[in-house]
PDB file of C-alpha atoms in Angstrom:
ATOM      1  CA  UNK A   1       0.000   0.000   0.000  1.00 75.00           C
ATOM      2  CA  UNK A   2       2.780   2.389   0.918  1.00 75.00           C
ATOM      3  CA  UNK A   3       4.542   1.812  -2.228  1.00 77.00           C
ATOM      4  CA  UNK A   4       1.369   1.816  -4.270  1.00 80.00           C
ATOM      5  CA  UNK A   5       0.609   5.584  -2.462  1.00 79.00           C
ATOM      6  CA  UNK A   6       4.044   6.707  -3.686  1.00 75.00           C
ATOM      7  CA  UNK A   7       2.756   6.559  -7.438  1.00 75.00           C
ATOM      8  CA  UNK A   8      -0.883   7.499  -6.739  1.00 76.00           C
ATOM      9  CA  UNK A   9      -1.097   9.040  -3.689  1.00 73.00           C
ATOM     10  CA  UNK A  10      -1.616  12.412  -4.338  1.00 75.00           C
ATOM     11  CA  UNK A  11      -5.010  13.874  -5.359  1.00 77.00           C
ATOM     12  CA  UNK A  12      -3.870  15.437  -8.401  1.00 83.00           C
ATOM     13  CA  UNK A  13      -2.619  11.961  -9.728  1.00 87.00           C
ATOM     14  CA  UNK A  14      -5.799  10.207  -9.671  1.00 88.00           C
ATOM     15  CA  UNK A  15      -7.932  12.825 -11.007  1.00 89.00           C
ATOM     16  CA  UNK A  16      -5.236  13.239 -13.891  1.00 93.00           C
ATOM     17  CA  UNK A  17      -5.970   9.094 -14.286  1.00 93.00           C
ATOM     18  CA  UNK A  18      -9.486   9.391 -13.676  1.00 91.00           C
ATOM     19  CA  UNK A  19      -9.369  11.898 -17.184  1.00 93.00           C
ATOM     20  CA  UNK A  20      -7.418   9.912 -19.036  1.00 95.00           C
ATOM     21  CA  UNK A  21      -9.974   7.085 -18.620  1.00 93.00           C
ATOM     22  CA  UNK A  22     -12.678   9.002 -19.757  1.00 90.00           C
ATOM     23  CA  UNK A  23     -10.877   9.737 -22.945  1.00 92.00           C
ATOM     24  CA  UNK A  24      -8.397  12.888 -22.025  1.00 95.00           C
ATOM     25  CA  UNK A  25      -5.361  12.418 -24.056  1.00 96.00           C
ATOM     26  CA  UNK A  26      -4.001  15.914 -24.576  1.00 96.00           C
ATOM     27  CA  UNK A  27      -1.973  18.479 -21.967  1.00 95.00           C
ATOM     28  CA  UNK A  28      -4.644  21.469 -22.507  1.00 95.00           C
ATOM     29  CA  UNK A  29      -7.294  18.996 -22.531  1.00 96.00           C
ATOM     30  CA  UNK A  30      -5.879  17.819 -19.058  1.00 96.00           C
ATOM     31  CA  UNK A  31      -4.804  21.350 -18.242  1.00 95.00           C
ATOM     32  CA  UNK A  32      -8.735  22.637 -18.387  1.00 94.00           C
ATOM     33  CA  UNK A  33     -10.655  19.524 -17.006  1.00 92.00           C
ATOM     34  CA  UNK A  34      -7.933  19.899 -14.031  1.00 90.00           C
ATOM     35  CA  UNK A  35      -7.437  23.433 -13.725  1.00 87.00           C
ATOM     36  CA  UNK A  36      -4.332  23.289 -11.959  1.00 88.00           C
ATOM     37  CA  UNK A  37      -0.850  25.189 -12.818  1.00 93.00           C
ATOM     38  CA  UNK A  38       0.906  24.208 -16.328  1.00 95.00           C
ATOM     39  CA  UNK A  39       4.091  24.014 -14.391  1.00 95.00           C
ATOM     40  CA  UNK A  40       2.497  21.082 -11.703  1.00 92.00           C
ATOM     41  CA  UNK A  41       0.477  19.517 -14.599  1.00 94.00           C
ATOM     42  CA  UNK A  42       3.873  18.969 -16.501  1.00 94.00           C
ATOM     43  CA  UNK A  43       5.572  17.673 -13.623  1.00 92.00           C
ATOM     44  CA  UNK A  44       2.419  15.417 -12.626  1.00 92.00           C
ATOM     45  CA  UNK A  45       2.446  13.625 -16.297  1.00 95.00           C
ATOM     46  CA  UNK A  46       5.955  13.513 -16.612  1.00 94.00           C
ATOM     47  CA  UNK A  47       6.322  11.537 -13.233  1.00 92.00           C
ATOM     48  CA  UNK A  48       3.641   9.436 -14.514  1.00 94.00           C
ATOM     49  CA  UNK A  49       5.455   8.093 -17.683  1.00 96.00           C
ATOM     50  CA  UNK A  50       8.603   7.748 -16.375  1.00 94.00           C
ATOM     51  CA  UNK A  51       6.792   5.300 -13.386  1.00 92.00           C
ATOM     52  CA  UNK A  52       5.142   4.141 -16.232  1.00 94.00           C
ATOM     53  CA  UNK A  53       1.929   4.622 -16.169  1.00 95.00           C
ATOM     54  CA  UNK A  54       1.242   7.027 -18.949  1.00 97.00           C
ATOM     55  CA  UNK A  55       2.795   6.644 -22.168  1.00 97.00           C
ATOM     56  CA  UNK A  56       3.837   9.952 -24.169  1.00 96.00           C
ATOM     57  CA  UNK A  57       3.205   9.044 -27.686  1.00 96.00           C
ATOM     58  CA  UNK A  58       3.948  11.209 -30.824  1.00 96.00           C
ATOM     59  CA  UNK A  59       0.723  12.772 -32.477  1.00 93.00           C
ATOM     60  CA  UNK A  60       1.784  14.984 -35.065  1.00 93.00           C
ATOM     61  CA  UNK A  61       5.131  15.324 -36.744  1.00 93.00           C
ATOM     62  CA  UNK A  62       5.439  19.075 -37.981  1.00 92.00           C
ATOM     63  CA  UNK A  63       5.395  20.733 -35.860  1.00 93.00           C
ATOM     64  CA  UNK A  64       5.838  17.732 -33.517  1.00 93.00           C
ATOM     65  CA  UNK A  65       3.185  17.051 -30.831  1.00 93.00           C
ATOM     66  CA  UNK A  66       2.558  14.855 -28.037  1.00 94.00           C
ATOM     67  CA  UNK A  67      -0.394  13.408 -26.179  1.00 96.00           C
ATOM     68  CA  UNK A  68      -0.422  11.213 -23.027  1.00 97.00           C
ATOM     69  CA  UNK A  69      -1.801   7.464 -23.355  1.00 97.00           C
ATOM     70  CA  UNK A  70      -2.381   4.954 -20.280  1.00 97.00           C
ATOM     71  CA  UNK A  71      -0.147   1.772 -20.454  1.00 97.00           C
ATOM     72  CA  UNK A  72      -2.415  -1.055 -19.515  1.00 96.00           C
ATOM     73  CA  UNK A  73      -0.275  -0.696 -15.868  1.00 95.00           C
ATOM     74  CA  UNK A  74      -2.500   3.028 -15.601  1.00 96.00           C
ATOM     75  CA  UNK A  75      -5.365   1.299 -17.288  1.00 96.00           C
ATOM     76  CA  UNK A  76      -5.303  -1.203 -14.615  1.00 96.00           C
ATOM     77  CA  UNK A  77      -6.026   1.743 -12.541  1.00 95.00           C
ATOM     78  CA  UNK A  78      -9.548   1.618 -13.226  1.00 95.00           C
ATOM     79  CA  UNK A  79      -9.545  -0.914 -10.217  1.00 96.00           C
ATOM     80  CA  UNK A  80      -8.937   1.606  -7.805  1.00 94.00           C
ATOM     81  CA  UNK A  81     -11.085   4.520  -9.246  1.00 93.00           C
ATOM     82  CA  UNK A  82     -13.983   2.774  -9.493  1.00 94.00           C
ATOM     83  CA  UNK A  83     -13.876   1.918  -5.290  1.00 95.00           C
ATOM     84  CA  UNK A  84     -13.157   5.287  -4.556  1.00 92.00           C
ATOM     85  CA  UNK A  85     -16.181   6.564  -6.642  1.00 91.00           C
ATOM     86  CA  UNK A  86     -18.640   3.990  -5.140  1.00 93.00           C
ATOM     87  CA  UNK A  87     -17.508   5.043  -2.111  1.00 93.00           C
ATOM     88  CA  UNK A  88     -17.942   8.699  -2.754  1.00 91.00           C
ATOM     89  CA  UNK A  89     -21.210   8.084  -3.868  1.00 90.00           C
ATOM     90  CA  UNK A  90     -22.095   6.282  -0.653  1.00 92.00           C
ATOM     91  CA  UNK A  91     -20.800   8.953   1.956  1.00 92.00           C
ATOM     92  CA  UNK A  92     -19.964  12.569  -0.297  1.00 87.00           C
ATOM     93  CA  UNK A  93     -22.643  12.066  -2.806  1.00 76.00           C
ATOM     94  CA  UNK A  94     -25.711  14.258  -1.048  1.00 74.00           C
ATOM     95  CA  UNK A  95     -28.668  14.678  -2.786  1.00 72.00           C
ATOM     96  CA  UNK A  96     -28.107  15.331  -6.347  1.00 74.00           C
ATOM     97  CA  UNK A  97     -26.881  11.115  -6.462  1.00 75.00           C
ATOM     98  CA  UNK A  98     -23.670   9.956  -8.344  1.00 79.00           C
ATOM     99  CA  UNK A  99     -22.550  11.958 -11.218  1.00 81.00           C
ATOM    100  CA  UNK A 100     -21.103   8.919 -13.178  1.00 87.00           C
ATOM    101  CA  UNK A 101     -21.952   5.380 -12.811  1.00 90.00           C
ATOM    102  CA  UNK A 102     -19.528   2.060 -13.639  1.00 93.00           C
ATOM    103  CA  UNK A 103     -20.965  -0.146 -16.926  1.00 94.00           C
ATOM    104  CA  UNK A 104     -20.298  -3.084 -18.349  1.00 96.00           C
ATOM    105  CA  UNK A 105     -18.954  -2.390 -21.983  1.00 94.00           C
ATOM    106  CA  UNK A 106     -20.429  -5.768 -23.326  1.00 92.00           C
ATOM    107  CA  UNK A 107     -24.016  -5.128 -22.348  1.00 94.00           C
ATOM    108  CA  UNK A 108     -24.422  -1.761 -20.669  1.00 94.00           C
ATOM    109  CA  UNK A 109     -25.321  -3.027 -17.024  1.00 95.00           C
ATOM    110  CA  UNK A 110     -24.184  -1.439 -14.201  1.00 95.00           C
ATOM    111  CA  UNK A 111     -20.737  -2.673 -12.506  1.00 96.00           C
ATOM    112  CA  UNK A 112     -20.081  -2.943  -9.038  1.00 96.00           C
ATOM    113  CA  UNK A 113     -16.765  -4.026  -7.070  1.00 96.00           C
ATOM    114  CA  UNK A 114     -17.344  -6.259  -4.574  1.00 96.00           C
ATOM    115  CA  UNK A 115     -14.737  -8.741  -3.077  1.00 97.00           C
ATOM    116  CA  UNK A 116     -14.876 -12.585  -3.453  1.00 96.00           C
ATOM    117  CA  UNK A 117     -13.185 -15.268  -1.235  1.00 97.00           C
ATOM    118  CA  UNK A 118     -11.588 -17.619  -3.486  1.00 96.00           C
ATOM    119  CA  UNK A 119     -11.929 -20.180  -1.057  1.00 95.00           C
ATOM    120  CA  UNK A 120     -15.948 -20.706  -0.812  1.00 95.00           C
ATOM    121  CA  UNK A 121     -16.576 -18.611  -3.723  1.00 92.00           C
ATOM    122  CA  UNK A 122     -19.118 -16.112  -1.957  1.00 93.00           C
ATOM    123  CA  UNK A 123     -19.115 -12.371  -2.265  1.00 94.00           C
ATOM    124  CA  UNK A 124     -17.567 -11.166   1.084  1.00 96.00           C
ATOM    125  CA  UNK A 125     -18.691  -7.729   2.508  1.00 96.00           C
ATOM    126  CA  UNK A 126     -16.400  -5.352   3.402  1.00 95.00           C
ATOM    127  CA  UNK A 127     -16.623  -5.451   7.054  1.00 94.00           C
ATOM    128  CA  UNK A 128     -15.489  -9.316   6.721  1.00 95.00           C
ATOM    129  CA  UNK A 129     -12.393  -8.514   5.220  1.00 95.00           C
ATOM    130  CA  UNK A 130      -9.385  -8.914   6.650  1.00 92.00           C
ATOM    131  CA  UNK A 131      -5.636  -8.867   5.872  1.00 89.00           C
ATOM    132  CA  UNK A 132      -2.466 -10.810   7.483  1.00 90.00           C
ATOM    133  CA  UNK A 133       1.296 -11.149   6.023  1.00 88.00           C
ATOM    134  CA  UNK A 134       1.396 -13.150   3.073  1.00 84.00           C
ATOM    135  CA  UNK A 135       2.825 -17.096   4.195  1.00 71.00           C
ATOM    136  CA  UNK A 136       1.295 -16.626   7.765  1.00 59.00           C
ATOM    137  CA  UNK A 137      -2.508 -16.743   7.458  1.00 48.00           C
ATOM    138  CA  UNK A 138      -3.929 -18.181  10.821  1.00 49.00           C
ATOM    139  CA  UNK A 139      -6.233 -20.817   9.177  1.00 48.00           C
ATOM    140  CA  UNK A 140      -3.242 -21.976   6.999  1.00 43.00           C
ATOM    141  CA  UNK A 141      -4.361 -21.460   3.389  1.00 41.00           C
ATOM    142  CA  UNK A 142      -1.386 -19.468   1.867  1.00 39.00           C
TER     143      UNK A 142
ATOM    144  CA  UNK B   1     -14.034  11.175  -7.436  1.00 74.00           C
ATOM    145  CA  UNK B   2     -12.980  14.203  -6.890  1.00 75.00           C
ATOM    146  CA  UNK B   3     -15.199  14.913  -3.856  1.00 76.00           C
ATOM    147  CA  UNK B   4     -13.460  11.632  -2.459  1.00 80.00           C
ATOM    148  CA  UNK B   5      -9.961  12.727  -3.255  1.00 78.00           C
ATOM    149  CA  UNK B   6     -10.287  15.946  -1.291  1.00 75.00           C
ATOM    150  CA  UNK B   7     -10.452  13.365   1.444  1.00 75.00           C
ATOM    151  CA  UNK B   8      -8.731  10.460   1.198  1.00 76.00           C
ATOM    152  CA  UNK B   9      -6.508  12.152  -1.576  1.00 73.00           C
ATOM    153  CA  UNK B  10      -3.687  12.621   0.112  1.00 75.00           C
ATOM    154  CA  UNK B  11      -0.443   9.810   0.746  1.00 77.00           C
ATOM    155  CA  UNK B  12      -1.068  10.114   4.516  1.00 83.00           C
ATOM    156  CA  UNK B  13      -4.357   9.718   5.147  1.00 87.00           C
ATOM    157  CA  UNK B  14      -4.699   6.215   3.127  1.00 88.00           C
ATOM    158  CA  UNK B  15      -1.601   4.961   5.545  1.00 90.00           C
ATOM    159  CA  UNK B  16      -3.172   6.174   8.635  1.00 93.00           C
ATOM    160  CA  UNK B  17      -6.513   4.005   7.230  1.00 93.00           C
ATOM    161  CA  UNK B  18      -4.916   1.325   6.584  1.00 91.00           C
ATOM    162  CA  UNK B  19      -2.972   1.216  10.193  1.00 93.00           C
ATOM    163  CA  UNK B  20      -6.413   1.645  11.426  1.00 95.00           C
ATOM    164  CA  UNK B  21      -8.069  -1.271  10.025  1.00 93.00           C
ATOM    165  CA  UNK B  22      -4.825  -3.312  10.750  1.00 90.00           C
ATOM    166  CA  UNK B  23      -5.692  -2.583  14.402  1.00 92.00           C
ATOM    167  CA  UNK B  24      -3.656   0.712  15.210  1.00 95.00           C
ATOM    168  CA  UNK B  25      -5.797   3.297  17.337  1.00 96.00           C
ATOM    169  CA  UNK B  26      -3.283   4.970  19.327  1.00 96.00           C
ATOM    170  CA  UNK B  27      -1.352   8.495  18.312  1.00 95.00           C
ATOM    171  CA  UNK B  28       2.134   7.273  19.335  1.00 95.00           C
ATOM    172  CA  UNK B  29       1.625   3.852  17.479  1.00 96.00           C
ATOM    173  CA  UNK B  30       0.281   5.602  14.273  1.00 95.00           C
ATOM    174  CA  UNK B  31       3.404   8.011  14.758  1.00 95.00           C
ATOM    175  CA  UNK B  32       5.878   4.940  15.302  1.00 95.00           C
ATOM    176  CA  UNK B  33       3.926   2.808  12.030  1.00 92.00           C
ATOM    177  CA  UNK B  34       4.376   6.342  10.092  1.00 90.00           C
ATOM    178  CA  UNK B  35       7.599   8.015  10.865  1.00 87.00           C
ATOM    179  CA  UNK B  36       5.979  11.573   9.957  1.00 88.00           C
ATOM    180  CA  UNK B  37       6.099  14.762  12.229  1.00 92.00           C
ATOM    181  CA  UNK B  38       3.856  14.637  15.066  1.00 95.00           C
ATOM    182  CA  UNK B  39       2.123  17.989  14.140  1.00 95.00           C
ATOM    183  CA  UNK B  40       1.186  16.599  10.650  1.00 92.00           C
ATOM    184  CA  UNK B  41      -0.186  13.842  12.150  1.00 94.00           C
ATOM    185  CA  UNK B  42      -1.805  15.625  14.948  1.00 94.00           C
ATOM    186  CA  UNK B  43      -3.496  17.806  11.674  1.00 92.00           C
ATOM    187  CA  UNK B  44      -4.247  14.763   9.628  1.00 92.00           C
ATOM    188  CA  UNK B  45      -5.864  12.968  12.441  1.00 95.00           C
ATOM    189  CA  UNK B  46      -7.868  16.176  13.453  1.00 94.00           C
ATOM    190  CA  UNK B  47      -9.087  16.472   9.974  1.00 92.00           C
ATOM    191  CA  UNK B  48     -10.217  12.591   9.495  1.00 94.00           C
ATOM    192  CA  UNK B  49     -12.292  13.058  12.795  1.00 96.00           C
ATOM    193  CA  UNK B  50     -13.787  16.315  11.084  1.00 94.00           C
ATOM    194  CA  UNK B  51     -14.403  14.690   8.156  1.00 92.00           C
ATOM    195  CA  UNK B  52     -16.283  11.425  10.087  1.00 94.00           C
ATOM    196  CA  UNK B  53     -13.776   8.444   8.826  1.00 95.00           C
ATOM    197  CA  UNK B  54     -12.186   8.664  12.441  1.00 97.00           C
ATOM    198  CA  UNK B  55     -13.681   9.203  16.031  1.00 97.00           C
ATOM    199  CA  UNK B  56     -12.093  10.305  18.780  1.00 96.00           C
ATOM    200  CA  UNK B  57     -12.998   8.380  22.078  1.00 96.00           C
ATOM    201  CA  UNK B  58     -11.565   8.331  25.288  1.00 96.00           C
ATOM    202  CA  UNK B  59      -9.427   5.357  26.538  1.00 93.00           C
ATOM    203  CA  UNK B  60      -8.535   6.446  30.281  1.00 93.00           C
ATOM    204  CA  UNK B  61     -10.077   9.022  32.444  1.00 93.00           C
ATOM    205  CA  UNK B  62      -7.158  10.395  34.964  1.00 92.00           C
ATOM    206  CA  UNK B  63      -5.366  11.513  33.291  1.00 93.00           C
ATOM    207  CA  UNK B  64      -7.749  11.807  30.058  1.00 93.00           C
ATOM    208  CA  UNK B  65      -6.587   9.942  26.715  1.00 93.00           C
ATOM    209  CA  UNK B  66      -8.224   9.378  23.709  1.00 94.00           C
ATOM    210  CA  UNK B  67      -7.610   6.869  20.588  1.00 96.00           C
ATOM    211  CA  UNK B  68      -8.690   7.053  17.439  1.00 97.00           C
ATOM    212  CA  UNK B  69     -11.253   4.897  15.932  1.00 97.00           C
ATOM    213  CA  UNK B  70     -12.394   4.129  12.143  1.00 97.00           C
ATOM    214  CA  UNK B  71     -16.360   5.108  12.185  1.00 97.00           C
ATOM    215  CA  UNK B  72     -18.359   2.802   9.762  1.00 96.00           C
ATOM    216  CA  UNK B  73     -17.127   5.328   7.031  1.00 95.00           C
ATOM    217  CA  UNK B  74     -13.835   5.001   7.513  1.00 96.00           C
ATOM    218  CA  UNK B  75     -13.958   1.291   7.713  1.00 96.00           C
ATOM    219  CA  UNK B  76     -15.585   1.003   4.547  1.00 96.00           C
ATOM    220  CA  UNK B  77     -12.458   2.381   3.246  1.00 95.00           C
ATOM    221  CA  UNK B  78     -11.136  -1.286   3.034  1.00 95.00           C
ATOM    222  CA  UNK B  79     -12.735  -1.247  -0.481  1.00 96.00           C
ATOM    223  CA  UNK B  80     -10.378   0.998  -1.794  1.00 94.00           C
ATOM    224  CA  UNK B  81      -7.344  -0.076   0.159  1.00 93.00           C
ATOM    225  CA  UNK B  82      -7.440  -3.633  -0.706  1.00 94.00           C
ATOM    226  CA  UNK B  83      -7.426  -2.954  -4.271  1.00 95.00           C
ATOM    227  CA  UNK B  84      -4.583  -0.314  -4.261  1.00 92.00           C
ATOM    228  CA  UNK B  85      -2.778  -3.061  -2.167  1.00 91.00           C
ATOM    229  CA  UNK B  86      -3.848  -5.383  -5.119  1.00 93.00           C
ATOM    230  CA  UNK B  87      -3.095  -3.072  -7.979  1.00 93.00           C
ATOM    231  CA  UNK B  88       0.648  -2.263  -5.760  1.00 91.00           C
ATOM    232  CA  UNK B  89       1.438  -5.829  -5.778  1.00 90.00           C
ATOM    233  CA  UNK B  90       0.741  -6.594  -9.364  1.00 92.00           C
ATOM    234  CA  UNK B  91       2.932  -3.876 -10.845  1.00 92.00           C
ATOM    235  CA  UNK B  92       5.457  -2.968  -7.783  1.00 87.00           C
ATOM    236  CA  UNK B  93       6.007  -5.838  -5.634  1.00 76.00           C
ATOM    237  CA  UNK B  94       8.896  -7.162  -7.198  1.00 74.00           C
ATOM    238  CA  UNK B  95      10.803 -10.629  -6.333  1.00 72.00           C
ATOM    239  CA  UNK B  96       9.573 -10.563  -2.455  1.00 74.00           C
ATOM    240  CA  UNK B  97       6.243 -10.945  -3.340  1.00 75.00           C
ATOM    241  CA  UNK B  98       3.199  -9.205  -2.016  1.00 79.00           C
ATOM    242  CA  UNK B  99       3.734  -8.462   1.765  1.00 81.00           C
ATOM    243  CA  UNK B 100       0.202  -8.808   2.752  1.00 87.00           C
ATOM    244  CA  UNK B 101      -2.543 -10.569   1.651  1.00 90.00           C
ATOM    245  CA  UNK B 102      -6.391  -9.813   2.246  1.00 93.00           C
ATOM    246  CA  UNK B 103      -8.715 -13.063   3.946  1.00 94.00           C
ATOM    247  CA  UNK B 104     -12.263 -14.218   4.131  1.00 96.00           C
ATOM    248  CA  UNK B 105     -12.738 -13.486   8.236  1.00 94.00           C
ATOM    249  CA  UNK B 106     -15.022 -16.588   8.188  1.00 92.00           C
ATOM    250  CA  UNK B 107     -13.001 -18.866   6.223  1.00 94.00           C
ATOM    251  CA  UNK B 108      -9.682 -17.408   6.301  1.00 93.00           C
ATOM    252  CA  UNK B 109      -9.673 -17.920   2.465  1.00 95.00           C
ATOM    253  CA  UNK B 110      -8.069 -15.309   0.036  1.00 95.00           C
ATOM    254  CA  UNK B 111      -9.673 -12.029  -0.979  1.00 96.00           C
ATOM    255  CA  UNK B 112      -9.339 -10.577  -4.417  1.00 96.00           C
ATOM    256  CA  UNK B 113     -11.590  -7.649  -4.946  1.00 96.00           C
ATOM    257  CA  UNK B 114     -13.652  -8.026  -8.828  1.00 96.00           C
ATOM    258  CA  UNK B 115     -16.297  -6.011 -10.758  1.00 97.00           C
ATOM    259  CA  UNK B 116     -19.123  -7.786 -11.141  1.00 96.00           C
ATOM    260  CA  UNK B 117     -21.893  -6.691 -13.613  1.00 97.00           C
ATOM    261  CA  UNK B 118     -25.322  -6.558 -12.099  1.00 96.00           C
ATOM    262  CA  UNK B 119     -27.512  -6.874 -15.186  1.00 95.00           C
ATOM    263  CA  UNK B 120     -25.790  -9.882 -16.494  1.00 95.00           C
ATOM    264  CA  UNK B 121     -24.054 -11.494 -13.437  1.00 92.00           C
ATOM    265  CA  UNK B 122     -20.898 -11.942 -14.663  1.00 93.00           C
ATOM    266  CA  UNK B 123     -17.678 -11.105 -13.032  1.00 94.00           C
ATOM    267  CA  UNK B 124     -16.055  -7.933 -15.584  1.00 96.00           C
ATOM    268  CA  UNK B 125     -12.408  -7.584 -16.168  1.00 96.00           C
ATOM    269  CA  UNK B 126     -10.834  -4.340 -15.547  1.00 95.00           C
ATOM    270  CA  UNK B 127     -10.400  -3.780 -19.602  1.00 94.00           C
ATOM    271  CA  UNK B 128     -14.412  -3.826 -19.643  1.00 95.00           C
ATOM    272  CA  UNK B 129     -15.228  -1.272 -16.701  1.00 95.00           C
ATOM    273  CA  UNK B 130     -16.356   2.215 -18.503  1.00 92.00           C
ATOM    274  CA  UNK B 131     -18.288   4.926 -16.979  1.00 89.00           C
ATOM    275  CA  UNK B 132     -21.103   7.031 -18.274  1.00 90.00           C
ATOM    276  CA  UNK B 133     -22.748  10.395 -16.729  1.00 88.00           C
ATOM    277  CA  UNK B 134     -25.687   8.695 -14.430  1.00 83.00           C
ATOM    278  CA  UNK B 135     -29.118   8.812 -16.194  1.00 71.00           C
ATOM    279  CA  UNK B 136     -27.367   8.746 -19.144  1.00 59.00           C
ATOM    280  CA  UNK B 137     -26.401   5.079 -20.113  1.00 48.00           C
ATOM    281  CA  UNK B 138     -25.955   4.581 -23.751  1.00 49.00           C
ATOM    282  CA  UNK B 139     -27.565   1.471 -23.432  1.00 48.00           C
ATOM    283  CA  UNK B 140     -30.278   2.980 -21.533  1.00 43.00           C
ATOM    284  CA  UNK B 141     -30.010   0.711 -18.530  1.00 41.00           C
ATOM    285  CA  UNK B 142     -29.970   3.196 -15.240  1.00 39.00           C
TER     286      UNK B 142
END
């Protein structure tokens, strides 16, 4: 988790992922969704490709141009931003309900993260999750 | 998202969670786990209480302490730690392995969080997650 945080864990960082999976591929495109400073938007992306989880891909030769592509690593991402919505939505959202819901691109139903114990198979609600050091779980099964 | 960011969006606060739910509740044991300055943690802490993902309860009367509990809020959190943790160990863990691992609390089987589709019941891989402004589905299906 710690090391995970050191990639994502500033607000800015998510937000600039949760763009790029809604489409955003361009700086000024980033720049005005985000409204932050050009200067800290720079830095943001260019930390973000060189930990590899933006790509910086050539979109125009003359005069050359660049836009900013997830690798499937910041793809992947999607896993996280979708929890931290949901749980927005349960405990920020107030009255006007969630501005953006999950879907399933095959057949347009709505997605929801849940966790599953591969053991018995069954959903498992969040309050019966648990974690312990990997190699030392107390009933034995790692 | 953004609403939750403001939050949780910030390197700190999803450490002092995740202490939390791995049983921490006392200042000087969050400030040992941590290794940050005891006035940023003092701030952090103040501002999770404020915010309802931590309460503040007393522990001893003479002289008066308090520790710091996760409210049903802040527990709920899990849902987005465990998949960071997930997501961490999948592109950062490296030769060691993943340090933790996240159990079934009845079982004591292993965890993995998944997006499941609720119109068609099947479990959706990351690559097939989208989102779409609520009311708005192309498919028509919120």
């Amino acid at each position: 988790v710690a090391r995970a945080l050191e990639l994502v864990g500033e607000r800015w960082t998510l937000l600039i992922v949760r763009d790029a999976l809604l489409g955003t591929t361009r700086f000024d495109a980033f720049l005005a969704s985000l409204g932050l400073a050009r200067n800290v938007l720079t830095d943001r992306l260019g930390g973000l490709v060189e930990h590899g989880i933006f790509e910086r891909v050539p979109y125009r030769q003359r005069p050359l141009r660049h836009e900013y592509r997830l690798t499937a690593m910041g793809r992947d991402l999607v896993g996280v931003v979708i929890p931290l919505m949901e749980w927005g939505d349960r405990y920020l959202a107030g009255d006007a309900g969630p501005p953006r819901v999950a879907e399933h691109v095959d057949c347009g139903g709505h997605v929801v993260s849940q966790f599953v114990c591969e053991r018995c198979g069954r959903p498992v609600p969040n309050t019966e999750v648990t974690t312990s050091p990997a190699g030392q779980s107390p009933a034995g099964q790692n």
